[in-house]
Short mmCIF file of C-alpha atoms in Angstrom, two decimals:
data_model
loop_
_atom_site.label_atom_id
_atom_site.label_comp_id
_atom_site.label_asym_id
_atom_site.label_seq_id
_atom_site.Cartn_x
_atom_site.Cartn_y
_atom_site.Cartn_z
CA MET A 1 -0.14 -73.14 34.33
CA PRO A 2 -1.27 -69.92 32.60
CA THR A 3 1.98 -69.18 30.78
CA ALA A 4 2.17 -72.70 29.43
CA ARG A 5 -1.35 -72.22 28.03
CA LEU A 6 -0.43 -68.90 26.46
CA LEU A 7 2.69 -70.39 24.91
CA LEU A 8 0.72 -73.37 23.64
CA LEU A 9 -1.78 -71.02 22.00
CA LEU A 10 1.01 -68.91 20.52
CA THR A 11 2.72 -72.05 19.24
CA VAL A 12 -0.46 -73.19 17.49
CA VAL A 13 -0.94 -69.76 15.91
CA ALA A 14 2.69 -69.69 14.86
CA ALA A 15 2.54 -73.16 13.35
CA ALA A 16 -0.52 -72.16 11.32
CA ALA A 17 1.10 -68.90 10.19
CA GLY A 18 4.30 -70.64 9.14
CA SER A 19 2.74 -73.47 7.10
CA CYS A 20 2.16 -71.77 3.75
CA PHE A 21 5.59 -71.45 2.12
CA CYS A 22 5.50 -72.27 -1.63
CA SER A 23 7.98 -74.91 -2.75
CA GLY A 24 10.84 -73.57 -4.85
CA GLN A 25 10.80 -70.19 -3.09
CA GLU A 26 13.35 -69.32 -0.50
CA ALA A 27 11.65 -69.32 2.90
CA LYS A 28 11.86 -65.87 4.46
CA PRO A 29 11.49 -65.61 8.23
CA PRO A 30 7.83 -64.75 8.81
CA THR A 31 7.01 -61.25 10.05
CA PRO A 32 6.68 -61.45 13.83
CA PRO A 33 3.04 -61.29 14.95
CA PRO A 34 2.03 -57.94 16.41
CA TYR A 35 1.56 -59.24 19.95
CA CYS A 36 5.31 -59.81 20.48
CA GLY A 37 5.77 -56.25 21.75
CA SER A 38 2.77 -56.68 24.04
CA VAL A 39 4.26 -59.87 25.47
CA ARG A 40 7.54 -58.01 26.11
CA THR A 41 5.67 -55.18 27.87
CA ALA A 42 3.73 -57.73 29.93
CA VAL A 43 7.00 -59.40 30.96
CA GLU A 44 8.50 -56.05 32.00
CA ALA A 45 5.38 -55.15 34.03
CA HIS A 46 5.40 -58.53 35.84
CA ASN A 47 2.15 -59.65 34.26
CA ILE A 48 3.58 -62.74 32.59
CA ILE A 49 5.55 -64.76 35.11
CA GLY A 50 7.06 -68.21 35.41
CA TRP A 51 7.78 -68.49 31.67
CA LYS A 52 10.45 -70.77 30.22
CA THR A 53 10.90 -69.33 26.73
CA PHE A 54 9.73 -66.26 24.84
CA PRO A 55 7.12 -67.26 22.18
CA ALA A 56 8.90 -68.98 19.29
CA ASP A 57 7.15 -66.95 16.60
CA CYS A 58 8.62 -63.84 18.20
CA ALA A 59 12.19 -65.08 17.51
CA LYS A 60 12.92 -62.31 15.00
CA TYR A 61 11.20 -59.71 17.19
CA VAL A 62 13.29 -60.44 20.27
CA ALA A 63 16.55 -60.73 18.29
CA ASP A 64 15.80 -57.37 16.64
CA TYR A 65 14.90 -55.90 20.02
CA ILE A 66 18.19 -56.92 21.66
CA THR A 67 20.51 -56.21 18.73
CA GLY A 68 18.73 -53.08 17.52
CA ASP A 69 18.29 -49.69 19.19
CA ARG A 70 15.30 -50.40 21.40
CA TYR A 71 16.98 -52.46 24.14
CA GLY A 72 19.55 -49.72 24.64
CA ARG A 73 16.90 -46.98 24.59
CA ASP A 74 14.69 -48.81 27.07
CA SER A 75 17.72 -49.35 29.31
CA ASP A 76 18.86 -45.73 29.03
CA VAL A 77 15.46 -44.42 30.12
CA VAL A 78 15.64 -46.64 33.22
CA ILE A 79 19.24 -45.67 33.99
CA ASN A 80 18.56 -41.95 33.47
CA GLU A 81 15.74 -42.20 35.99
CA ALA A 82 17.97 -44.06 38.45
CA VAL A 83 20.77 -41.50 38.10
CA ALA A 84 18.36 -38.57 38.58
CA TYR A 85 16.90 -40.29 41.65
CA ALA A 86 20.37 -40.90 43.14
CA GLU A 87 21.36 -37.28 42.50
CA SER A 88 18.23 -36.11 44.32
CA LEU A 89 19.11 -37.94 47.54
CA LYS A 90 20.34 -36.15 50.64
CA LEU A 91 22.92 -38.49 52.09
CA SER A 92 23.44 -38.80 55.83
CA GLY A 93 27.23 -38.66 55.76
CA SER A 94 27.41 -41.95 57.66
CA GLY A 95 28.79 -43.83 54.65
CA LYS A 96 26.16 -46.52 55.17
CA GLU A 97 24.07 -45.82 52.07
CA VAL A 98 24.36 -48.64 49.54
CA TRP A 99 22.90 -49.48 46.15
CA VAL A 100 22.22 -53.12 45.31
CA PHE A 101 23.11 -54.34 41.81
CA ASP A 102 22.24 -57.68 40.31
CA VAL A 103 25.05 -59.08 38.13
CA ASP A 104 23.87 -61.04 35.05
CA GLU A 105 21.87 -58.88 32.62
CA THR A 106 22.22 -55.87 34.93
CA ALA A 107 25.92 -55.19 35.61
CA LEU A 108 27.22 -57.69 33.06
CA SER A 109 25.63 -58.84 29.83
CA THR A 110 25.00 -62.42 28.81
CA VAL A 111 23.99 -61.37 25.30
CA PRO A 112 26.99 -63.17 23.71
CA TYR A 113 25.59 -66.39 25.25
CA GLN A 114 21.99 -65.49 24.35
CA ALA A 115 22.98 -64.83 20.74
CA LYS A 116 23.80 -68.53 20.40
CA HIS A 117 20.51 -69.55 22.03
CA GLY A 118 17.87 -67.53 20.21
CA TYR A 119 17.75 -64.59 22.64
CA GLY A 120 15.22 -66.28 24.86
CA VAL A 121 13.15 -68.38 22.46
CA GLN A 122 15.28 -71.47 23.10
CA PRO A 123 15.32 -73.22 26.48
CA TYR A 124 18.00 -72.31 29.02
CA ASP A 125 21.17 -74.37 28.53
CA HIS A 126 22.71 -74.60 31.99
CA ALA A 127 26.01 -76.23 31.02
CA ASN A 128 26.62 -73.74 28.24
CA PHE A 129 25.66 -70.83 30.48
CA LEU A 130 28.15 -71.99 33.14
CA GLN A 131 30.82 -72.13 30.45
CA TYR A 132 29.97 -68.56 29.47
CA VAL A 133 30.26 -67.36 33.07
CA ALA A 134 33.51 -69.29 33.54
CA GLY A 135 34.97 -67.49 30.52
CA GLY A 136 34.96 -64.32 32.61
CA SER A 137 34.57 -62.00 29.65
CA ALA A 138 30.95 -60.88 29.95
CA PRO A 139 30.82 -57.25 28.80
CA ALA A 140 29.50 -54.50 31.06
CA LEU A 141 26.08 -53.10 30.32
CA GLN A 142 27.21 -49.54 29.70
CA GLY A 143 24.18 -47.84 31.21
CA THR A 144 24.58 -49.72 34.47
CA LEU A 145 28.30 -48.90 34.50
CA ARG A 146 27.37 -45.22 34.10
CA LEU A 147 24.98 -45.46 37.07
CA TYR A 148 27.66 -47.28 39.09
CA GLN A 149 30.25 -44.58 38.38
CA ARG A 150 27.84 -41.79 39.31
CA LEU A 151 26.97 -43.54 42.58
CA LEU A 152 30.64 -43.77 43.50
CA GLN A 153 31.00 -40.02 42.85
CA LEU A 154 27.98 -39.35 45.04
CA GLY A 155 29.30 -41.52 47.89
CA ILE A 156 26.76 -44.32 47.58
CA LYS A 157 28.46 -47.71 47.91
CA PRO A 158 27.73 -50.54 45.49
CA VAL A 159 26.72 -53.99 46.68
CA PHE A 160 26.58 -56.78 44.10
CA LEU A 161 24.01 -59.44 44.94
CA THR A 162 23.82 -62.34 42.53
CA ASP A 163 22.47 -65.85 42.20
CA ARG A 164 25.83 -66.88 40.82
CA THR A 165 27.18 -69.38 43.32
CA GLU A 166 30.08 -68.91 45.71
CA ASP A 167 32.40 -71.14 43.66
CA GLN A 168 32.16 -68.44 40.97
CA ILE A 169 33.53 -65.67 43.20
CA ALA A 170 36.99 -65.49 41.62
CA ILE A 171 35.82 -65.34 38.02
CA THR A 172 33.01 -62.93 38.91
CA THR A 173 35.45 -60.63 40.72
CA HIS A 174 37.81 -60.75 37.74
CA ASN A 175 35.00 -60.12 35.26
CA LEU A 176 33.56 -57.15 37.17
CA LEU A 177 37.00 -55.56 37.67
CA SER A 178 38.03 -56.04 34.05
CA GLN A 179 34.82 -54.34 32.90
CA GLY A 180 35.28 -51.20 34.97
CA TYR A 181 33.45 -52.06 38.19
CA SER A 182 36.50 -51.10 40.20
CA SER A 183 35.35 -51.49 43.82
CA TRP A 184 32.40 -52.49 45.97
CA GLU A 185 31.25 -52.70 49.55
CA LYS A 186 30.16 -56.32 49.18
CA LEU A 187 29.90 -59.03 46.55
CA LEU A 188 27.27 -61.48 47.76
CA LEU A 189 26.94 -64.82 45.98
CA GLN A 190 24.57 -67.69 46.57
CA PRO A 191 25.80 -70.54 48.78
CA ILE A 192 26.22 -73.78 46.85
CA GLY A 193 23.31 -76.14 47.34
CA LEU A 194 20.90 -73.47 48.59
CA GLN A 195 17.38 -74.86 48.32
CA THR A 196 15.43 -71.60 48.00
CA SER A 197 14.72 -69.70 44.80
CA THR A 198 16.33 -66.35 44.03
CA GLN A 199 13.73 -64.03 45.56
CA PRO A 200 13.88 -65.34 49.15
CA PHE A 201 17.69 -65.62 48.94
CA LYS A 202 18.06 -62.00 47.84
CA THR A 203 15.43 -60.71 50.27
CA SER A 204 17.25 -62.45 53.11
CA GLU A 205 20.59 -60.95 52.05
CA ARG A 206 19.08 -57.46 51.87
CA LYS A 207 17.62 -57.97 55.34
CA LYS A 208 21.10 -58.82 56.63
CA LEU A 209 22.40 -55.58 55.09
CA VAL A 210 19.69 -53.55 56.82
CA ASP A 211 20.29 -55.37 60.12
CA ALA A 212 23.98 -54.47 59.79
CA GLY A 213 23.07 -50.77 59.61
CA TYR A 214 23.13 -50.24 55.87
CA VAL A 215 20.49 -48.13 54.15
CA ILE A 216 19.58 -49.57 50.76
CA VAL A 217 18.79 -46.40 48.85
CA GLY A 218 18.41 -48.16 45.51
CA ASN A 219 18.17 -51.63 44.02
CA ILE A 220 18.42 -52.54 40.34
CA GLY A 221 17.94 -55.87 38.64
CA ASP A 222 16.58 -57.35 35.43
CA GLN A 223 14.32 -59.80 37.28
CA TRP A 224 11.36 -59.02 39.51
CA SER A 225 12.86 -61.54 41.93
CA ASP A 226 15.73 -59.04 42.35
CA ILE A 227 13.49 -56.21 43.47
CA LEU A 228 10.42 -57.68 45.16
CA GLY A 229 10.39 -58.70 48.83
CA SER A 230 10.83 -56.45 51.85
CA PRO A 231 13.30 -54.80 52.39
CA GLU A 232 13.38 -54.00 48.67
CA GLY A 233 15.34 -50.78 49.05
CA CYS A 234 14.00 -47.22 49.07
CA ARG A 235 13.49 -47.37 45.34
CA THR A 236 13.78 -50.18 42.82
CA PHE A 237 14.50 -50.30 39.11
CA LYS A 238 13.61 -53.07 36.66
CA TYR A 239 16.28 -53.34 33.99
CA PRO A 240 14.78 -54.61 30.70
CA ASN A 241 15.13 -58.32 29.91
CA PRO A 242 12.83 -60.26 27.58
CA MET A 243 15.26 -63.21 27.35
CA TYR A 244 14.64 -65.24 30.49
CA TYR A 245 12.73 -65.42 33.75
CA VAL A 246 14.11 -66.26 37.19
CA ALA A 247 11.69 -66.77 40.09
CA MET B 1 12.64 -34.62 41.91
CA PRO B 2 13.97 -36.94 39.20
CA THR B 3 10.87 -37.04 37.01
CA ALA B 4 10.65 -33.26 37.03
CA ARG B 5 14.25 -33.15 35.81
CA LEU B 6 13.52 -35.66 33.07
CA LEU B 7 10.46 -33.74 31.95
CA LEU B 8 12.38 -30.46 32.00
CA LEU B 9 15.05 -32.01 29.80
CA LEU B 10 12.45 -33.46 27.46
CA THR B 11 10.67 -30.09 27.31
CA VAL B 12 13.88 -28.31 26.36
CA VAL B 13 14.61 -30.89 23.67
CA ALA B 14 11.04 -30.66 22.41
CA ALA B 15 11.11 -26.87 22.31
CA ALA B 16 14.36 -26.91 20.32
CA ALA B 17 13.01 -29.56 17.93
CA GLY B 18 9.79 -27.63 17.35
CA SER B 19 11.36 -24.25 16.58
CA CYS B 20 12.28 -24.64 12.92
CA PHE B 21 9.05 -24.51 10.93
CA CYS B 22 9.38 -22.46 7.74
CA SER B 23 6.82 -19.68 7.33
CA GLY B 24 4.28 -20.30 4.60
CA GLN B 25 4.45 -24.09 5.07
CA GLU B 26 1.77 -25.91 6.95
CA ALA B 27 3.21 -27.15 10.24
CA LYS B 28 2.97 -30.93 10.45
CA PRO B 29 3.04 -32.49 13.90
CA PRO B 30 6.66 -33.56 14.42
CA THR B 31 7.41 -37.28 14.39
CA PRO B 32 7.48 -38.45 18.01
CA PRO B 33 11.03 -39.04 19.26
CA PRO B 34 11.98 -42.71 19.52
CA TYR B 35 12.18 -42.74 23.31
CA CYS B 36 8.39 -42.36 23.75
CA GLY B 37 7.89 -46.12 23.66
CA SER B 38 10.73 -46.56 26.14
CA VAL B 39 9.09 -44.06 28.50
CA ARG B 40 5.81 -45.98 28.22
CA THR B 41 7.60 -49.27 29.00
CA ALA B 42 9.36 -47.63 31.96
CA VAL B 43 6.01 -46.38 33.28
CA GLU B 44 4.48 -49.87 32.98
CA ALA B 45 7.45 -51.45 34.78
CA HIS B 46 7.29 -48.93 37.63
CA ASN B 47 10.61 -47.36 36.76
CA ILE B 48 9.26 -43.85 36.20
CA ILE B 49 7.08 -42.82 39.13
CA GLY B 50 5.52 -39.64 40.49
CA TRP B 51 5.07 -38.08 37.05
CA LYS B 52 2.48 -35.40 36.32
CA THR B 53 2.29 -35.54 32.52
CA PHE B 54 3.63 -37.78 29.77
CA PRO B 55 6.40 -35.94 27.81
CA ALA B 56 4.80 -33.28 25.61
CA ASP B 57 6.77 -34.25 22.50
CA CYS B 58 5.21 -37.73 22.80
CA ALA B 59 1.69 -36.29 22.33
CA LYS B 60 1.17 -37.98 18.98
CA TYR B 61 2.75 -41.21 20.22
CA VAL B 62 0.46 -41.58 23.21
CA ALA B 63 -2.67 -40.58 21.24
CA ASP B 64 -1.78 -43.17 18.58
CA TYR B 65 -1.10 -45.74 21.28
CA ILE B 66 -4.49 -45.31 22.95
CA THR B 67 -6.61 -44.90 19.81
CA GLY B 68 -4.71 -47.46 17.71
CA ASP B 69 -4.34 -51.21 18.11
CA ARG B 70 -1.53 -51.35 20.64
CA TYR B 71 -3.41 -50.37 23.81
CA GLY B 72 -5.99 -53.08 23.14
CA ARG B 73 -3.31 -55.65 22.32
CA ASP B 74 -1.28 -54.83 25.43
CA SER B 75 -4.46 -55.09 27.50
CA ASP B 76 -5.54 -58.36 25.89
CA VAL B 77 -2.21 -60.02 26.69
CA VAL B 78 -2.61 -59.02 30.35
CA ILE B 79 -6.26 -60.14 30.49
CA ASN B 80 -5.51 -63.46 28.76
CA GLU B 81 -2.87 -64.13 31.38
CA ALA B 82 -5.27 -63.22 34.19
CA VAL B 83 -8.02 -65.46 32.79
CA ALA B 84 -5.63 -68.39 32.38
CA TYR B 85 -4.38 -67.89 35.94
CA ALA B 86 -7.95 -67.78 37.32
CA GLU B 87 -8.87 -70.94 35.40
CA SER B 88 -5.85 -72.71 36.88
CA LEU B 89 -6.96 -72.11 40.49
CA LYS B 90 -8.39 -74.84 42.69
CA LEU B 91 -11.09 -73.10 44.68
CA SER B 92 -11.87 -74.12 48.25
CA GLY B 93 -15.64 -74.16 47.86
CA SER B 94 -15.98 -71.74 50.79
CA GLY B 95 -17.17 -68.92 48.54
CA LYS B 96 -14.60 -66.62 50.14
CA GLU B 97 -12.31 -66.22 47.14
CA VAL B 98 -12.45 -62.69 45.73
CA TRP B 99 -10.78 -60.75 42.95
CA VAL B 100 -10.09 -57.05 43.47
CA PHE B 101 -10.74 -54.69 40.57
CA ASP B 102 -9.81 -51.04 40.40
CA VAL B 103 -12.48 -48.93 38.66
CA ASP B 104 -11.12 -46.05 36.55
CA GLU B 105 -8.93 -47.25 33.65
CA THR B 106 -9.41 -50.86 34.74
CA ALA B 107 -13.14 -51.69 34.90
CA LEU B 108 -14.30 -48.44 33.29
CA SER B 109 -12.50 -46.26 30.77
CA THR B 110 -11.84 -42.55 31.11
CA VAL B 111 -10.57 -42.33 27.54
CA PRO B 112 -13.49 -40.06 26.47
CA TYR B 113 -12.23 -37.58 29.12
CA GLN B 114 -8.57 -38.17 28.21
CA ALA B 115 -9.30 -37.50 24.54
CA LYS B 116 -10.13 -33.90 25.46
CA HIS B 117 -6.97 -33.56 27.56
CA GLY B 118 -4.20 -34.84 25.33
CA TYR B 119 -4.21 -38.48 26.56
CA GLY B 120 -1.86 -37.68 29.41
CA VAL B 121 0.34 -34.92 28.04
CA GLN B 122 -1.86 -32.20 29.57
CA PRO B 123 -2.14 -31.75 33.33
CA TYR B 124 -4.96 -33.47 35.22
CA ASP B 125 -8.12 -31.29 35.27
CA HIS B 126 -9.89 -32.27 38.49
CA ALA B 127 -13.14 -30.35 37.92
CA ASN B 128 -13.52 -31.71 34.43
CA PHE B 129 -12.70 -35.24 35.57
CA LEU B 130 -15.37 -35.05 38.29
CA GLN B 131 -17.85 -33.93 35.65
CA TYR B 132 -16.89 -36.95 33.54
CA VAL B 133 -17.42 -39.34 36.47
CA ALA B 134 -20.72 -37.63 37.37
CA GLY B 135 -21.93 -38.24 33.82
CA GLY B 136 -22.02 -41.95 34.68
CA SER B 137 -21.43 -43.08 31.12
CA ALA B 138 -17.84 -44.29 31.24
CA PRO B 139 -17.59 -47.30 28.91
CA ALA B 140 -16.40 -50.69 30.17
CA LEU B 141 -12.92 -51.80 29.20
CA GLN B 142 -13.96 -54.88 27.29
CA GLY B 143 -11.03 -57.07 28.32
CA THR B 144 -11.67 -56.43 31.99
CA LEU B 145 -15.38 -57.16 31.50
CA ARG B 146 -14.39 -60.46 29.90
CA LEU B 147 -12.20 -61.32 32.92
CA TYR B 148 -15.02 -60.28 35.27
CA GLN B 149 -17.53 -62.53 33.50
CA ARG B 150 -15.16 -65.50 33.56
CA LEU B 151 -14.54 -65.01 37.29
CA LEU B 152 -18.29 -65.06 37.97
CA GLN B 153 -18.55 -68.33 36.03
CA LEU B 154 -15.68 -69.78 38.05
CA GLY B 155 -17.21 -68.71 41.38
CA ILE B 156 -14.68 -66.02 42.23
CA LYS B 157 -16.43 -62.94 43.60
CA PRO B 158 -15.57 -59.46 42.38
CA VAL B 159 -14.68 -56.65 44.76
CA PHE B 160 -14.38 -53.15 43.33
CA LEU B 161 -11.90 -50.99 45.21
CA THR B 162 -11.59 -47.42 43.99
CA ASP B 163 -10.25 -44.04 45.00
CA ARG B 164 -13.52 -42.54 43.84
CA THR B 165 -15.07 -41.04 46.98
CA GLU B 166 -18.14 -42.27 48.85
CA ASP B 167 -20.32 -39.44 47.54
CA GLN B 168 -19.85 -41.04 44.10
CA ILE B 169 -21.34 -44.39 45.12
CA ALA B 170 -24.70 -43.98 43.37
CA ILE B 171 -23.29 -42.87 40.02
CA THR B 172 -20.52 -45.48 40.20
CA THR B 173 -23.04 -48.23 40.92
CA HIS B 174 -25.19 -47.04 38.04
CA ASN B 175 -22.22 -46.82 35.67
CA LEU B 176 -20.89 -50.29 36.52
CA LEU B 177 -24.35 -51.90 36.20
CA SER B 178 -25.12 -50.18 32.92
CA GLN B 179 -21.83 -51.40 31.48
CA GLY B 180 -22.40 -55.06 32.29
CA TYR B 181 -20.79 -55.41 35.72
CA SER B 182 -23.95 -56.97 37.06
CA SER B 183 -23.06 -57.87 40.66
CA TRP B 184 -20.28 -57.73 43.20
CA GLU B 185 -19.37 -58.80 46.70
CA LYS B 186 -18.29 -55.29 47.68
CA LEU B 187 -17.89 -51.84 46.18
CA LEU B 188 -15.37 -50.01 48.35
CA LEU B 189 -14.96 -46.27 47.87
CA GLN B 190 -12.68 -43.81 49.59
CA PRO B 191 -14.08 -41.89 52.56
CA ILE B 192 -14.40 -38.17 51.85
CA GLY B 193 -11.56 -36.16 53.33
CA LEU B 194 -9.20 -39.13 53.73
CA GLN B 195 -5.69 -37.79 54.20
CA THR B 196 -3.69 -40.76 52.88
CA SER B 197 -2.75 -41.43 49.28
CA THR B 198 -4.27 -44.28 47.28
CA GLN B 199 -1.75 -47.02 48.08
CA PRO B 200 -2.16 -47.04 51.88
CA PHE B 201 -5.95 -46.66 51.53
CA LYS B 202 -6.20 -49.66 49.22
CA THR B 203 -3.74 -51.75 51.21
CA SER B 204 -5.75 -51.09 54.36
CA GLU B 205 -9.00 -52.08 52.62
CA ARG B 206 -7.45 -55.31 51.35
CA LYS B 207 -6.22 -56.07 54.86
CA LYS B 208 -9.80 -55.67 56.13
CA LEU B 209 -10.95 -58.15 53.48
CA VAL B 210 -8.35 -60.69 54.57
CA ASP B 211 -9.19 -60.12 58.24
CA ALA B 212 -12.84 -60.82 57.36
CA GLY B 213 -11.87 -64.23 55.98
CA TYR B 214 -11.67 -63.42 52.29
CA VAL B 215 -8.90 -64.83 50.12
CA ILE B 216 -7.77 -62.30 47.51
CA VAL B 217 -6.83 -64.63 44.68
CA GLY B 218 -6.25 -61.82 42.19
CA ASN B 219 -5.93 -58.05 42.02
CA ILE B 220 -5.95 -55.93 38.88
CA GLY B 221 -5.39 -52.21 38.48
CA ASP B 222 -3.84 -49.73 36.08
CA GLN B 223 -1.73 -48.11 38.84
CA TRP B 224 1.07 -49.66 40.84
CA SER B 225 -0.62 -48.13 43.89
CA ASP B 226 -3.48 -50.56 43.22
CA ILE B 227 -1.29 -53.65 43.43
CA LEU B 228 1.65 -52.90 45.73
CA GLY B 229 1.41 -53.22 49.52
CA SER B 230 0.81 -56.38 51.53
CA PRO B 231 -1.67 -58.07 51.29
CA GLU B 232 -1.51 -57.52 47.53
CA GLY B 233 -3.44 -60.64 46.61
CA CYS B 234 -2.07 -64.00 45.50
CA ARG B 235 -1.31 -62.59 42.08
CA THR B 236 -1.46 -59.06 40.70
CA PHE B 237 -1.93 -57.65 37.22
CA LYS B 238 -0.90 -54.21 35.96
CA TYR B 239 -3.39 -52.99 33.36
CA PRO B 240 -1.68 -50.68 30.84
CA ASN B 241 -2.02 -46.93 31.36
CA PRO B 242 0.41 -44.32 30.03
CA MET B 243 -2.03 -41.45 30.67
CA TYR B 244 -1.64 -40.65 34.35
CA TYR B 245 0.04 -41.65 37.59
CA VAL B 246 -1.59 -42.04 41.01
CA ALA B 247 0.62 -42.59 44.07
#
């Protein structure tokens, strides 16, 4: 598997780079290697796929990225483009135009969970993640909320489409409402025990929307599996996320 | 058009920022605004589309990006991933597996042309670009050449697919050969006077390959129009390019 090989190589390099602390000195976190930003770009552009963790020697890089200014700036540029696109649309007046939103890392943030798990350099902890979701207090990603509010003003209806499972509908509804997502045309969750991965599930749900007469004018998600697969929507937006990969 | 609105906004901001030089002092180029890197990321991730020029106040940023270390590092991460993917494949032994390469900014560089045109912040100069191509001395992008050579060793055949037109076949052949691309299964150029844009042309050519029994195991290009549209190829790679956009 190519990503495994890359990560192995990066691990070896990192181990070599980290092996020269002098005894008696306080160990400072090593400066992240310069390729960390290139790995992030390659993740955003769908060049690196199927990865389990961000390279361990980029731990400081990815933490700085998420907690510093860059994550917000990258997100704002995407959201500004999405808002300008939505404002440019000529709507039919039928009320059938919808915009598909992913939930985790797009509408709502899991950064409070990620902060306890190395922002992507530690393996996914399913039990802990479920606990986080069950808490129902994931904060809104403010840029996405801004896009959502503008779409409502324009008359484009939001559809939430998530790989959260149907047993999480009550807490997800509560969490979205409490964070300012005040209404939606549909909230589509994954049936429990579904055997497919996210991309075919979401593609199939979008197809049902189109078959029911909806026009998907836009689609935004932090995973390529949110926005690949016909019908994708008239235009798609990849929200930044260097913390995890979902196929 | 959303991108036009973004660029207008950026132009206004840039004009305001650039208006306060004191007379008698030498004007230093202003520090690029922090969003330049976010715009580049958004271009790579196919969030900003249909743009004509990179924001003018990012002139120094994009020149530094291309002529500094980052462009090469970003490219190397993509190429490493492509090589590892190719090495992971189990070939059929039929000799029908091919890899599709775009030419300009993927196999061959137009950076010597771009250097005279602001690396993307100045509008495309068609006559001058044609002159550059006709010169036949575009240098190979070394990472792509490395991928190409590895594919030959593995038994995967290269196909070049370019929106250069058929009247440029002789100079393109010469340029590729002189830069180390020593053989190929096909070199497919655009018919003169074709009315479609690049994406449908390339998609149609890939479909012809598949119909002829080829298996497109990989596809690499610097434009999303190189790698979107079924059949894309089993896996696609977006080579970095913040300098221009082709639909």
